[in-house]
Coordinates of C-alpha atoms and ligand atoms in Angstrom, one line a residue:
M12 CA -4.0 -23.5 6.1
S13 CA -1.8 -20.9 7.9
L14 CA 2.0 -21.1 8.2
P15 CA 3.4 -22.6 11.4
V16 CA 4.4 -20.7 14.5
A17 CA 7.5 -21.6 16.5
D18 CA 6.8 -23.0 20.0
R19 CA 8.3 -21.8 23.2
A20 CA 11.3 -24.1 23.2
E21 CA 12.1 -23.1 19.6
V22 CA 11.8 -19.4 20.4
R23 CA 14.1 -19.9 23.4
R24 CA 16.6 -21.9 21.3
D25 CA 16.6 -19.3 18.6
T26 CA 16.9 -16.4 21.1
V27 CA 20.0 -18.1 22.6
R28 CA 21.4 -18.7 19.2
L29 CA 20.9 -15.0 18.2
L30 CA 22.4 -13.8 21.5
R31 CA 25.4 -16.1 21.1
A32 CA 26.0 -14.9 17.5
E33 CA 26.1 -11.3 18.9
R34 CA 27.8 -12.1 22.2
G35 CA 30.5 -9.4 21.7
R36 CA 27.8 -6.8 21.4
V37 CA 25.7 -8.2 24.3
A38 CA 28.8 -8.1 26.6
G39 CA 29.4 -4.5 25.5
V40 CA 25.8 -3.5 26.3
V41 CA 26.0 -5.2 29.8
L42 CA 29.3 -3.6 30.6
L43 CA 28.4 -0.1 29.5
T44 CA 25.0 -0.2 31.3
C45 CA 26.6 -1.4 34.5
L46 CA 29.2 1.3 34.3
A47 CA 26.6 4.0 33.6
T48 CA 24.5 2.8 36.5
G49 CA 27.6 2.7 38.6
A50 CA 28.3 6.3 37.8
G51 CA 24.7 7.1 38.8
L52 CA 25.5 5.7 42.2
V53 CA 28.2 8.3 42.8
G54 CA 25.9 11.4 43.0
P55 CA 23.6 10.2 45.8
Y56 CA 26.6 8.8 47.7
L57 CA 28.4 12.2 47.6
L58 CA 25.1 13.9 48.6
G59 CA 24.9 11.6 51.6
R60 CA 28.5 12.6 52.5
I61 CA 27.5 16.2 52.3
V62 CA 24.5 15.6 54.6
N63 CA 26.7 13.7 57.1
L64 CA 29.3 16.5 57.2
V65 CA 26.7 19.2 57.6
E66 CA 25.0 17.2 60.3
A67 CA 28.3 16.7 62.2
G68 CA 29.0 20.4 61.8
T69 CA 32.4 19.6 60.2
A70 CA 31.5 20.8 56.7
T71 CA 33.6 23.6 55.2
L72 CA 32.6 25.5 52.1
G73 CA 35.6 24.0 50.3
T74 CA 34.7 20.4 51.0
V75 CA 31.0 20.9 50.1
D76 CA 32.0 22.6 46.8
R77 CA 34.4 19.8 46.0
L78 CA 31.8 17.1 46.7
A79 CA 29.1 19.1 44.8
A80 CA 31.6 19.3 41.8
G81 CA 31.9 15.5 42.2
V82 CA 28.1 15.1 42.0
L83 CA 28.1 17.1 38.7
A84 CA 31.1 15.2 37.3
A85 CA 29.4 11.9 38.1
A86 CA 26.2 13.0 36.4
F87 CA 28.1 14.0 33.3
V88 CA 30.0 10.7 33.2
Q89 CA 26.7 8.9 33.6
L90 CA 25.2 10.8 30.8
L91 CA 28.1 9.9 28.5
L92 CA 28.1 6.3 29.4
T93 CA 24.3 6.0 29.1
R94 CA 24.6 7.4 25.6
Y95 CA 27.2 4.8 24.6
A96 CA 25.2 2.0 26.3
R97 CA 22.1 3.0 24.3
R98 CA 24.1 3.2 21.1
A99 CA 25.5 -0.3 21.7
V100 CA 22.0 -1.7 22.4
Y101 CA 20.5 -0.1 19.3
R102 CA 23.3 -1.4 17.2
F103 CA 22.8 -4.9 18.7
G104 CA 19.0 -4.6 17.9
E105 CA 19.6 -3.6 14.3
H106 CA 22.0 -6.4 13.8
V107 CA 19.6 -9.0 15.1
L108 CA 16.8 -7.5 13.0
R109 CA 18.9 -7.7 9.9
R110 CA 19.8 -11.4 10.6
L111 CA 16.1 -12.2 11.2
R112 CA 15.0 -10.4 8.0
E113 CA 17.7 -12.2 6.0
D114 CA 16.8 -15.6 7.4
F115 CA 13.1 -15.0 6.8
V116 CA 13.4 -13.7 3.2
G117 CA 15.9 -16.5 2.4
R118 CA 13.5 -19.1 3.7
V119 CA 10.4 -17.7 2.1
L120 CA 12.1 -17.4 -1.3
S121 CA 13.0 -21.1 -1.1
L122 CA 9.5 -22.2 -0.2
P123 CA 7.8 -24.4 -2.8
T124 CA 5.1 -22.6 -4.7
R125 CA 2.5 -25.0 -3.3
V126 CA 3.2 -24.0 0.3
V127 CA 2.9 -20.4 -0.5
E128 CA -0.3 -21.0 -2.5
R129 CA -1.8 -23.1 0.3
S130 CA -1.0 -20.7 3.2
G131 CA -2.3 -17.7 1.4
T132 CA -0.5 -14.5 0.7
G133 CA -2.2 -12.6 3.5
D134 CA -0.3 -14.6 6.2
L135 CA 3.0 -14.2 4.5
T136 CA 2.4 -10.5 3.9
T137 CA 1.4 -9.9 7.6
R138 CA 4.5 -11.7 8.7
V139 CA 6.8 -9.7 6.4
S140 CA 5.2 -6.4 7.3
A141 CA 3.4 -6.3 10.7
D142 CA 5.5 -9.0 12.4
V143 CA 8.9 -7.7 11.2
G144 CA 7.7 -4.3 12.4
N145 CA 6.7 -5.6 15.8
V146 CA 10.0 -7.4 16.2
G147 CA 11.8 -4.2 15.1
N148 CA 9.9 -2.1 17.6
G149 CA 10.7 -4.6 20.3
L150 CA 14.4 -4.6 19.4
R151 CA 14.6 -0.8 19.1
G152 CA 12.3 0.1 22.1
A153 CA 11.4 -2.6 24.5
L154 CA 14.7 -4.5 24.5
P155 CA 17.0 -1.6 25.3
E156 CA 14.6 -0.2 27.9
I157 CA 14.0 -3.5 29.6
S158 CA 17.5 -4.9 29.5
M159 CA 19.0 -1.6 30.7
G160 CA 16.2 -1.1 33.2
V161 CA 16.7 -4.6 34.8
L162 CA 20.4 -4.1 35.0
Q163 CA 19.9 -0.6 36.6
I164 CA 17.5 -2.1 39.2
L165 CA 19.9 -4.9 40.0
V166 CA 22.9 -2.5 40.5
L167 CA 20.7 -0.2 42.7
V168 CA 19.4 -3.1 44.8
V169 CA 22.9 -4.3 45.4
A170 CA 24.1 -0.8 46.3
V171 CA 21.2 -0.2 48.8
T172 CA 21.8 -3.7 50.3
W173 CA 25.5 -3.0 50.6
L174 CA 24.8 0.3 52.4
H175 CA 22.1 -1.2 54.6
P176 CA 20.7 -4.8 54.3
L177 CA 17.4 -4.0 55.9
L178 CA 16.7 -1.1 53.5
G179 CA 17.7 -3.4 50.7
L180 CA 14.8 -5.6 51.7
C181 CA 12.5 -2.6 51.7
A182 CA 13.7 -1.8 48.2
L183 CA 12.6 -5.3 47.1
L184 CA 9.2 -5.0 48.7
G185 CA 7.4 -4.3 45.5
L186 CA 8.5 -7.6 43.9
P187 CA 6.2 -10.1 45.8
L188 CA 3.3 -7.8 45.1
V189 CA 3.9 -7.2 41.4
W190 CA 5.0 -10.8 40.8
P191 CA 1.5 -12.4 40.8
A192 CA 0.2 -9.7 38.4
A193 CA 3.2 -10.2 36.1
R194 CA 2.8 -14.0 36.1
W195 CA -0.9 -13.7 35.4
Y196 CA 0.1 -11.4 32.5
L197 CA 3.0 -13.5 31.1
R198 CA 0.9 -16.7 31.2
R199 CA -1.7 -15.3 28.9
S200 CA 0.3 -12.9 26.8
R201 CA 1.9 -15.3 24.3
E202 CA -1.4 -16.8 23.3
T203 CA -3.2 -13.5 23.3
Y204 CA -0.6 -11.8 21.0
L205 CA -0.4 -14.9 18.8
A206 CA -4.2 -14.8 18.4
E207 CA -4.0 -11.1 17.5
G208 CA -1.4 -11.8 14.8
A209 CA -3.4 -14.7 13.4
A210 CA -6.6 -12.5 13.4
L211 CA -4.7 -9.8 11.6
S212 CA -3.4 -12.3 9.0
A213 CA -6.9 -13.6 8.4
A214 CA -8.4 -10.1 8.1
L215 CA -5.8 -9.1 5.5
E216 CA -6.2 -12.4 3.6
G217 CA -10.0 -11.8 3.4
A218 CA -9.7 -8.2 2.4
T219 CA -7.1 -9.0 -0.2
A220 CA -9.2 -11.7 -1.7
T221 CA -12.2 -9.4 -1.9
A222 CA -10.1 -6.6 -3.5
E223 CA -8.4 -9.0 -6.0
G224 CA -11.7 -10.6 -6.9
G225 CA -13.5 -7.3 -7.1
R226 CA -14.9 -7.9 -10.6
T227 CA -16.0 -11.4 -9.7
V228 CA -17.7 -10.1 -6.5
E229 CA -19.5 -7.5 -8.6
A230 CA -20.4 -9.8 -11.4
L231 CA -21.9 -12.4 -9.0
G232 CA -23.5 -9.7 -6.8
V233 CA -22.0 -11.2 -3.7
Q234 CA -20.9 -7.9 -2.1
E235 CA -23.0 -8.6 1.0
D236 CA -21.3 -12.0 1.5
R237 CA -17.9 -10.5 1.2
R238 CA -18.9 -7.7 3.5
G239 CA -20.1 -10.4 5.9
V240 CA -16.7 -12.1 5.7
T241 CA -14.9 -8.8 6.4
D242 CA -17.2 -8.0 9.3
R243 CA -16.6 -11.5 10.8
D244 CA -12.8 -11.1 10.4
V245 CA -12.8 -7.6 11.9
G246 CA -15.0 -8.9 14.7
V247 CA -12.4 -11.6 15.5
L248 CA -9.6 -9.0 15.3
Y249 CA -11.5 -6.7 17.6
R250 CA -12.0 -9.4 20.2
A251 CA -8.3 -10.3 20.0
R252 CA -7.3 -6.7 20.5
R253 CA -9.7 -6.4 23.4
G254 CA -8.0 -9.5 24.9
S255 CA -4.6 -7.9 24.8
L256 CA -5.9 -4.6 26.2
R257 CA -7.5 -6.4 29.1
L258 CA -4.1 -7.9 29.9
R259 CA -2.5 -4.5 30.0
S260 CA -5.4 -3.0 32.0
V261 CA -4.6 -5.4 34.9
L262 CA -0.8 -5.3 34.9
F263 CA -0.2 -1.6 34.6
P264 CA -2.3 -0.2 37.4
V265 CA -1.0 -2.9 39.8
A266 CA 2.6 -2.2 38.9
E267 CA 2.3 1.5 39.1
A268 CA 0.6 1.4 42.5
V269 CA 3.3 -1.0 43.8
F270 CA 6.3 1.0 42.6
V271 CA 5.8 3.9 45.0
L272 CA 5.6 1.5 47.9
P273 CA 9.4 0.8 48.3
V274 CA 10.1 4.6 48.5
S275 CA 7.6 5.2 51.3
V276 CA 8.5 2.1 53.2
T277 CA 12.3 2.9 52.9
L278 CA 11.5 6.4 54.2
L279 CA 9.5 5.0 57.1
V280 CA 11.9 2.3 58.2
G281 CA 15.0 4.4 57.5
G282 CA 13.5 7.4 59.3
A283 CA 12.7 5.3 62.4
M284 CA 16.2 3.8 62.5
Y285 CA 17.7 7.3 62.1
L286 CA 15.6 8.6 65.0
N287 CA 16.8 5.6 67.1
G288 CA 20.4 6.3 66.2
G289 CA 20.7 3.2 64.1
M290 CA 21.7 5.0 60.9
S291 CA 23.3 8.2 59.8
L292 CA 21.2 10.8 57.9
G293 CA 23.7 10.6 55.0
V294 CA 23.2 6.9 54.5
L295 CA 19.4 7.3 54.7
V296 CA 19.5 10.1 52.0
T297 CA 21.7 8.0 49.7
C298 CA 19.5 4.9 50.1
L299 CA 16.4 6.9 49.5
L300 CA 17.8 8.5 46.4
Y301 CA 18.8 5.0 45.1
V302 CA 15.3 3.6 45.8
Q303 CA 13.8 6.6 44.1
Q304 CA 16.1 6.0 41.1
M305 CA 14.6 2.5 40.8
V306 CA 11.1 3.8 40.1
D307 CA 11.7 5.0 36.5
P308 CA 13.3 1.8 35.3
M309 CA 10.6 -0.3 37.0
I310 CA 7.8 1.7 35.2
G311 CA 9.8 1.5 32.0
V312 CA 10.2 -2.3 32.2
T313 CA 6.5 -2.9 32.9
Q314 CA 5.3 -0.6 30.2
R315 CA 7.7 -2.1 27.6
M316 CA 6.8 -5.6 28.7
E317 CA 3.8 -5.5 26.4
E318 CA 5.9 -4.5 23.5
L319 CA 8.3 -7.2 24.2
Q320 CA 5.6 -9.9 24.5
R321 CA 4.1 -8.6 21.2
A322 CA 7.6 -8.8 19.6
G323 CA 8.0 -12.3 21.1
A324 CA 4.8 -13.5 19.5
S325 CA 5.8 -11.9 16.2
F326 CA 9.2 -13.5 16.5
A327 CA 7.6 -16.9 17.0
R328 CA 5.6 -16.3 13.8
L329 CA 8.7 -15.2 11.9
R330 CA 10.7 -18.2 13.1
G331 CA 7.8 -20.5 12.4
V332 CA 8.5 -20.2 8.7
Q333 CA 11.8 -21.9 9.3
R334 CA 9.9 -24.9 10.6
L335 CA 8.4 -25.6 7.2
P336 CA 9.8 -28.8 5.9
E337 CA 12.8 -28.3 3.7
E338 CA 12.2 -29.2 0.1
S339 CA 12.4 -32.9 0.2
A340 CA 14.3 -32.6 -3.0
D341 CA 17.6 -34.4 -3.2
P342 CA 19.9 -32.4 -5.5
G343 CA 21.7 -35.6 -6.5
R344 CA 18.5 -37.1 -7.7
V345 CA 18.5 -36.9 -11.5
P346 CA 15.9 -38.4 -13.9
A347 CA 17.2 -41.3 -15.9
D348 CA 15.7 -39.9 -19.2
D349 CA 13.0 -37.4 -20.3
R350 CA 10.1 -39.8 -20.5
I351 CA 7.0 -38.5 -18.7
E352 CA 4.7 -41.0 -17.0
L353 CA 1.4 -40.2 -15.2
S354 CA -0.3 -43.1 -13.6
G355 CA -3.5 -43.2 -11.5
V356 CA -3.1 -39.5 -10.8
R357 CA -5.7 -38.0 -8.6
Y358 CA -5.7 -34.4 -7.3
S359 CA -8.0 -32.2 -5.2
Y360 CA -7.7 -28.6 -4.3
V361 CA -10.5 -29.0 -1.7
P362 CA -10.4 -32.3 0.3
G363 CA -13.0 -34.8 -0.9
H364 CA -13.5 -33.0 -4.2
D365 CA -11.2 -34.6 -6.8
V366 CA -10.6 -32.5 -9.9
L367 CA -8.3 -35.2 -11.4
R368 CA -9.8 -38.6 -11.2
G369 CA -7.2 -41.1 -12.3
I370 CA -5.1 -39.9 -15.2
D371 CA -2.8 -42.3 -17.0
L372 CA -0.6 -40.9 -19.7
S373 CA 2.8 -41.5 -21.1
V374 CA 4.7 -39.0 -23.2
R375 CA 7.8 -40.0 -25.0
P376 CA 10.7 -37.6 -25.5
G377 CA 10.2 -35.3 -28.5
E378 CA 6.5 -36.0 -28.7
R379 CA 4.0 -33.2 -29.3
L380 CA 0.9 -33.7 -27.2
A381 CA -2.1 -31.4 -27.3
V382 CA -4.5 -31.5 -24.3
V383 CA -8.0 -30.3 -25.1
G384 CA -11.3 -30.3 -23.3
P385 CA -13.9 -28.1 -21.8
S386 CA -13.1 -25.4 -19.3
G387 CA -12.8 -26.7 -15.8
A388 CA -11.9 -30.2 -16.9
G389 CA -8.6 -30.2 -15.1
K390 CA -6.1 -29.3 -17.9
T391 CA -4.3 -26.6 -16.0
T392 CA -4.1 -28.8 -13.0
I393 CA -2.3 -31.4 -15.1
G394 CA 0.1 -28.7 -16.3
R395 CA 0.8 -27.7 -12.7
L396 CA 1.5 -31.3 -11.7
L397 CA 3.8 -31.7 -14.7
S398 CA 5.8 -28.6 -13.8
G399 CA 6.2 -29.9 -10.2
A400 CA 4.2 -27.0 -8.7
D401 CA 2.4 -29.6 -6.6
A402 CA 2.4 -33.3 -6.0
P403 CA -0.6 -35.5 -6.9
G404 CA -2.8 -36.7 -4.0
A405 CA -2.6 -40.3 -5.3
G406 CA -0.7 -41.9 -8.2
H407 CA 2.6 -40.8 -9.7
V408 CA 3.8 -38.0 -12.0
L409 CA 7.3 -39.3 -13.0
L410 CA 10.0 -37.8 -15.1
G411 CA 12.6 -40.4 -16.0
G412 CA 11.3 -42.6 -13.2
V413 CA 11.6 -39.8 -10.5
P414 CA 8.5 -38.0 -9.0
V415 CA 8.6 -34.5 -10.5
A416 CA 7.6 -32.8 -7.2
E417 CA 10.7 -34.4 -5.5
L418 CA 13.2 -33.0 -8.0
A419 CA 15.3 -30.1 -6.8
P420 CA 14.1 -26.9 -8.5
E421 CA 17.4 -26.3 -10.3
V422 CA 17.3 -29.9 -11.7
L423 CA 13.6 -29.6 -12.7
R424 CA 13.7 -26.3 -14.5
E425 CA 16.5 -27.4 -16.8
R426 CA 14.1 -30.2 -17.9
I427 CA 10.5 -29.1 -17.7
V428 CA 9.4 -25.5 -18.0
L429 CA 5.8 -24.3 -17.7
V430 CA 4.8 -21.3 -19.8
N431 CA 1.4 -19.9 -19.0
Q432 CA -0.3 -16.6 -19.3
E433 CA 1.6 -15.0 -16.4
H434 CA 4.6 -13.4 -18.0
H435 CA 6.0 -11.5 -15.1
V436 CA 8.5 -8.8 -15.8
F437 CA 10.6 -8.1 -12.8
T438 CA 11.6 -4.6 -12.0
G439 CA 15.2 -4.4 -13.2
T440 CA 17.2 -4.5 -16.4
L441 CA 16.3 -6.6 -19.4
R442 CA 19.6 -8.4 -18.7
E443 CA 18.5 -9.3 -15.1
N444 CA 15.1 -10.4 -16.4
L445 CA 16.8 -12.9 -18.7
A446 CA 19.7 -13.9 -16.6
I447 CA 17.4 -15.4 -13.9
A448 CA 16.9 -18.2 -16.4
A449 CA 20.5 -18.9 -17.0
P450 CA 21.6 -22.3 -15.8
E451 CA 22.8 -22.4 -12.2
G452 CA 26.3 -20.9 -11.8
V453 CA 26.6 -19.9 -15.5
E454 CA 27.1 -16.2 -16.1
A455 CA 25.2 -15.6 -19.4
D456 CA 27.1 -13.3 -21.7
D457 CA 25.5 -10.7 -24.0
T458 CA 25.8 -12.8 -27.0
T459 CA 23.9 -15.7 -25.4
L460 CA 21.2 -13.3 -24.1
L461 CA 20.8 -11.5 -27.5
R462 CA 20.7 -14.9 -29.3
A463 CA 17.9 -16.0 -27.0
L464 CA 16.0 -12.8 -27.8
D465 CA 16.6 -13.3 -31.5
A466 CA 15.3 -16.8 -31.3
V467 CA 11.9 -15.5 -30.2
D468 CA 11.8 -12.7 -32.8
A469 CA 12.3 -10.0 -30.2
D470 CA 14.1 -7.7 -32.6
W471 CA 12.8 -4.7 -30.6
A472 CA 15.3 -5.5 -27.9
R473 CA 18.3 -4.5 -30.0
G474 CA 16.7 -1.1 -30.6
L475 CA 16.4 -0.2 -26.9
A476 CA 18.3 2.9 -25.9
D477 CA 20.5 1.1 -23.3
G478 CA 20.3 -2.4 -24.9
L479 CA 20.3 -5.2 -22.3
D480 CA 20.8 -2.6 -19.6
T481 CA 17.5 -0.9 -20.3
R482 CA 15.3 -0.9 -17.1
V483 CA 12.0 -2.7 -17.6
G484 CA 9.0 -3.4 -15.5
S485 CA 7.3 -0.8 -13.2
G486 CA 9.2 2.5 -13.3
G487 CA 11.1 1.5 -16.4
E488 CA 10.3 0.8 -20.0
A489 CA 6.8 -0.7 -20.0
L490 CA 6.8 -3.9 -22.0
S491 CA 3.6 -4.7 -23.9
P492 CA 2.0 -8.2 -23.1
A493 CA 3.5 -9.5 -26.4
R494 CA 7.0 -8.3 -25.5
A495 CA 6.7 -9.6 -21.9
Q496 CA 5.7 -12.9 -23.4
Q497 CA 8.7 -12.9 -25.7
V498 CA 10.9 -12.2 -22.7
A499 CA 9.3 -15.3 -21.0
L500 CA 10.0 -17.4 -24.1
A501 CA 13.6 -16.1 -24.3
R502 CA 13.9 -17.4 -20.7
V503 CA 12.8 -20.8 -22.0
V504 CA 15.5 -20.7 -24.7
L505 CA 18.1 -19.9 -22.0
L506 CA 16.9 -22.7 -19.7
D507 CA 16.9 -25.0 -22.7
P508 CA 14.6 -27.6 -21.1
H509 CA 13.8 -30.9 -22.7
T510 CA 10.1 -30.5 -22.1
V511 CA 7.9 -27.4 -22.4
V512 CA 4.3 -27.3 -21.0
L513 CA 2.3 -24.6 -22.6
D514 CA -0.8 -23.5 -20.8
E515 CA -2.8 -21.3 -23.1
A516 CA 0.3 -19.3 -23.3
T517 CA -0.9 -17.0 -26.2
S518 CA -4.6 -16.9 -25.5
L519 CA -4.5 -13.4 -23.9
L520 CA -2.9 -11.8 -27.0
D521 CA -4.7 -10.3 -29.9
P522 CA -4.8 -12.6 -33.0
R523 CA -2.1 -10.7 -34.9
T524 CA 0.4 -10.7 -32.0
A525 CA -0.6 -14.3 -31.2
R526 CA 0.3 -15.4 -34.7
H527 CA 3.6 -13.5 -34.4
T528 CA 4.3 -15.1 -31.0
E529 CA 3.4 -18.5 -32.2
R530 CA 6.0 -18.2 -34.9
S531 CA 8.6 -17.4 -32.2
L532 CA 7.2 -20.2 -30.2
A533 CA 7.7 -22.7 -33.0
A534 CA 11.4 -21.7 -33.0
V535 CA 11.6 -22.2 -29.2
L536 CA 9.8 -25.6 -29.3
E537 CA 12.0 -27.1 -32.0
G538 CA 13.3 -30.4 -30.9
R539 CA 11.6 -30.5 -27.5
T540 CA 8.8 -32.5 -26.0
V541 CA 5.8 -30.2 -26.0
I542 CA 2.6 -30.6 -24.0
A543 CA 0.3 -27.9 -25.2
I544 CA -2.9 -27.2 -23.3
A545 CA -4.7 -26.0 -26.4
H546 CA -7.5 -23.6 -26.9
R547 CA -7.1 -23.2 -30.6
L548 CA -7.7 -26.6 -32.2
H549 CA -5.1 -26.1 -35.0
T550 CA -2.5 -26.7 -32.3
A551 CA -4.2 -30.1 -31.7
H552 CA -4.3 -30.8 -35.4
D553 CA -0.5 -30.3 -35.7
A554 CA 0.3 -32.4 -32.6
D555 CA 1.4 -36.0 -32.7
R556 CA -1.3 -37.0 -30.3
V557 CA -4.3 -35.4 -28.7
A558 CA -5.6 -36.1 -25.2
V559 CA -9.2 -35.1 -24.5
V560 CA -9.8 -34.3 -20.9
A561 CA -13.3 -34.2 -19.5
D562 CA -14.3 -34.1 -15.8
G563 CA -10.8 -35.1 -14.5
R564 CA -10.3 -38.0 -16.8
I565 CA -8.7 -38.6 -20.2
T566 CA -11.6 -39.7 -22.4
E567 CA -9.9 -39.9 -25.7
L568 CA -6.3 -40.3 -26.7
G569 CA -4.8 -40.6 -30.1
A570 CA -3.6 -38.9 -33.3
H571 CA -5.9 -36.2 -34.8
D572 CA -6.9 -38.4 -37.7
E573 CA -7.6 -41.4 -35.6
L574 CA -9.8 -39.4 -33.3
I575 CA -11.7 -37.8 -36.2
A576 CA -12.2 -41.2 -37.7
A577 CA -13.4 -42.5 -34.3
G578 CA -16.2 -39.9 -34.4
G579 CA -16.2 -39.2 -30.7
A580 CA -16.2 -36.0 -28.6
Y581 CA -13.0 -34.7 -30.3
A582 CA -14.5 -35.2 -33.7
A583 CA -17.6 -33.2 -32.6
L584 CA -15.4 -30.5 -31.2
W585 CA -13.3 -30.3 -34.4
S586 CA -16.2 -30.1 -36.7
S587 CA -18.0 -27.4 -34.6
W588 CA -14.7 -25.4 -34.4
H589 CA -13.9 -25.9 -38.0
G590 CA -17.3 -25.0 -39.1
T591 CA -17.2 -21.6 -37.3
D592 CA -13.5 -20.7 -38.0
Ligands
ADP627 P1 -9.1 -26.3 -17.0 O1 -7.6 -25.9 -17.1 O2 -9.4 -27.6 -17.7 O3 -10.0 -25.2 -17.3 P2 -8.4 -26.4 -14.2 O4 -7.4 -27.5 -14.0 O5 -8.1 -25.0 -14.1 O6 -9.3 -26.7 -15.5 O7 -9.5 -26.6 -13.0 C1 -10.1 -27.9 -12.7 C2 -11.1 -27.7 -11.6 O8 -10.3 -27.3 -10.4 C3 -12.1 -26.6 -11.8 O9 -13.3 -27.1 -11.3 C4 -11.6 -25.5 -10.9 O10 -12.7 -24.7 -10.4 C5 -10.9 -26.2 -9.8 N1 -9.7 -25.3 -9.3 C6 -8.7 -24.9 -10.1 N2 -7.8 -24.2 -9.3 C7 -8.3 -24.2 -8.1 C8 -7.9 -23.7 -6.8 N3 -6.7 -23.0 -6.7 N4 -8.6 -24.0 -5.7 C9 -9.8 -24.7 -5.8 N5 -10.2 -25.2 -7.0 C10 -9.5 -25.0 -8.1

């Protein structure tokens, strides 16, 4: 399921909002561009005067020199003003881009994990990279060129019309001819560029999945299948690219052919009028120079139109993320107590294929519950639902009477924390790695952080050269899996949740480290509700109750001794495990 895309109305609304937020800069750009184009009008006007004086035979060397100096001065002023106009428009573009990036990153970081998981990382990655790049190019290249070009054309048309209305009409002659081609192009461009963006996302998604699952692909010998997927994605992308090329191949030739038309028609009509005495040669020269000046901005506008359309489609994709529903969480909604209730819980990753098929379970505060069962039974999925990573398809997962998935993240993480095998160490200092777990708004001091590290037996931390300010993660001090895990557990100490869900948290570690970590774990778990998805059965033995999950259901539930006495699946599992240990 890909992320949403903003529709035309939303794009329009967002554009107006962005322009309004930057209205001072927009006004500056418009003013400077008009002034620069205005200065550009002076040169041809003075040249026309020179022509008239020479034609009338009244020109002196002094006047011509003075007028020529005026032409030079006007050119210089135009250069200067154009420079400032460009600077203003670039600054405007960078400001808008910064705002867009900040909005996008802010929104993405606040997305619930389930939305990110469902939409796939390829789509998000393409939006953050390619789409931000497209919008950036649009704002740096197309926007200045087009906005300044259009203003220049307007000013020039007004100037020609003011000098001679009929020649003004000649200058506009290209418009009715280029208009149908432009409309044809604009009608199709949005969908075409959106399709191109979606195809790029899909291709990246597929390629990333193949690369990430490289070992699996090799183990299962499905290289051909994956190559087929890539070929198909690339085929779609190729067709999308061809679609956008086709659009350009129609608009550009039409536009370029049409743009030389006004110059020749102005020359013909103006020449005829001059010969009939209806116009001075000076005015004709000035008008011709103005019309000639329009050609460059016209070509510039058409050529950059593609970039702007591409940027527009990317903009719609970026803004689309803002359309995702806000977390339905109500920060004021607080669980009544720490009792966990699962009733009639069903869940499926793939529609129609339930992996949980009616789970009923009640965990009282302070209880230690072990969840055991064969691989693929649905244990991790139960853990995900308990930690609020997703909501059940049917039934309820309640904490103190409130659905867990509806709790605000800051409320939830102070109550339930999931510890699994993914102990991510963020690039930054050890202090930053711990502080992310400090309760909202509380600046954790060194003593608190060090005490949390002590609680998980991380004595190595005190020996680090820069102490808490030591840089860890990529580029810094590499933390071994055991140390990374201790950092993760220290975060749990800092969060101080009532309930900890452990999902095979120590299974990747070698036995010695695991024993060490489990000792730290015991300290962390003291006094909390613990739901341990267990792979070593001694965890189950020490628990208050054991839930056996098989095929998406709880098949046995009770204390270790009771289940052994009952002689069911758990008893069989226990005796086989015990026999071999
Ligand atoms: P366990 O933790 O007991 O090994 P899981 O909860 O991880 O079981 O998985 C239960 C079932 O759900 C398995 O059949 C697994 O293949 C499937 N499953 C797990 N994660 C996903 C996913 N992201 N997409 C599709 N199926 C999944």
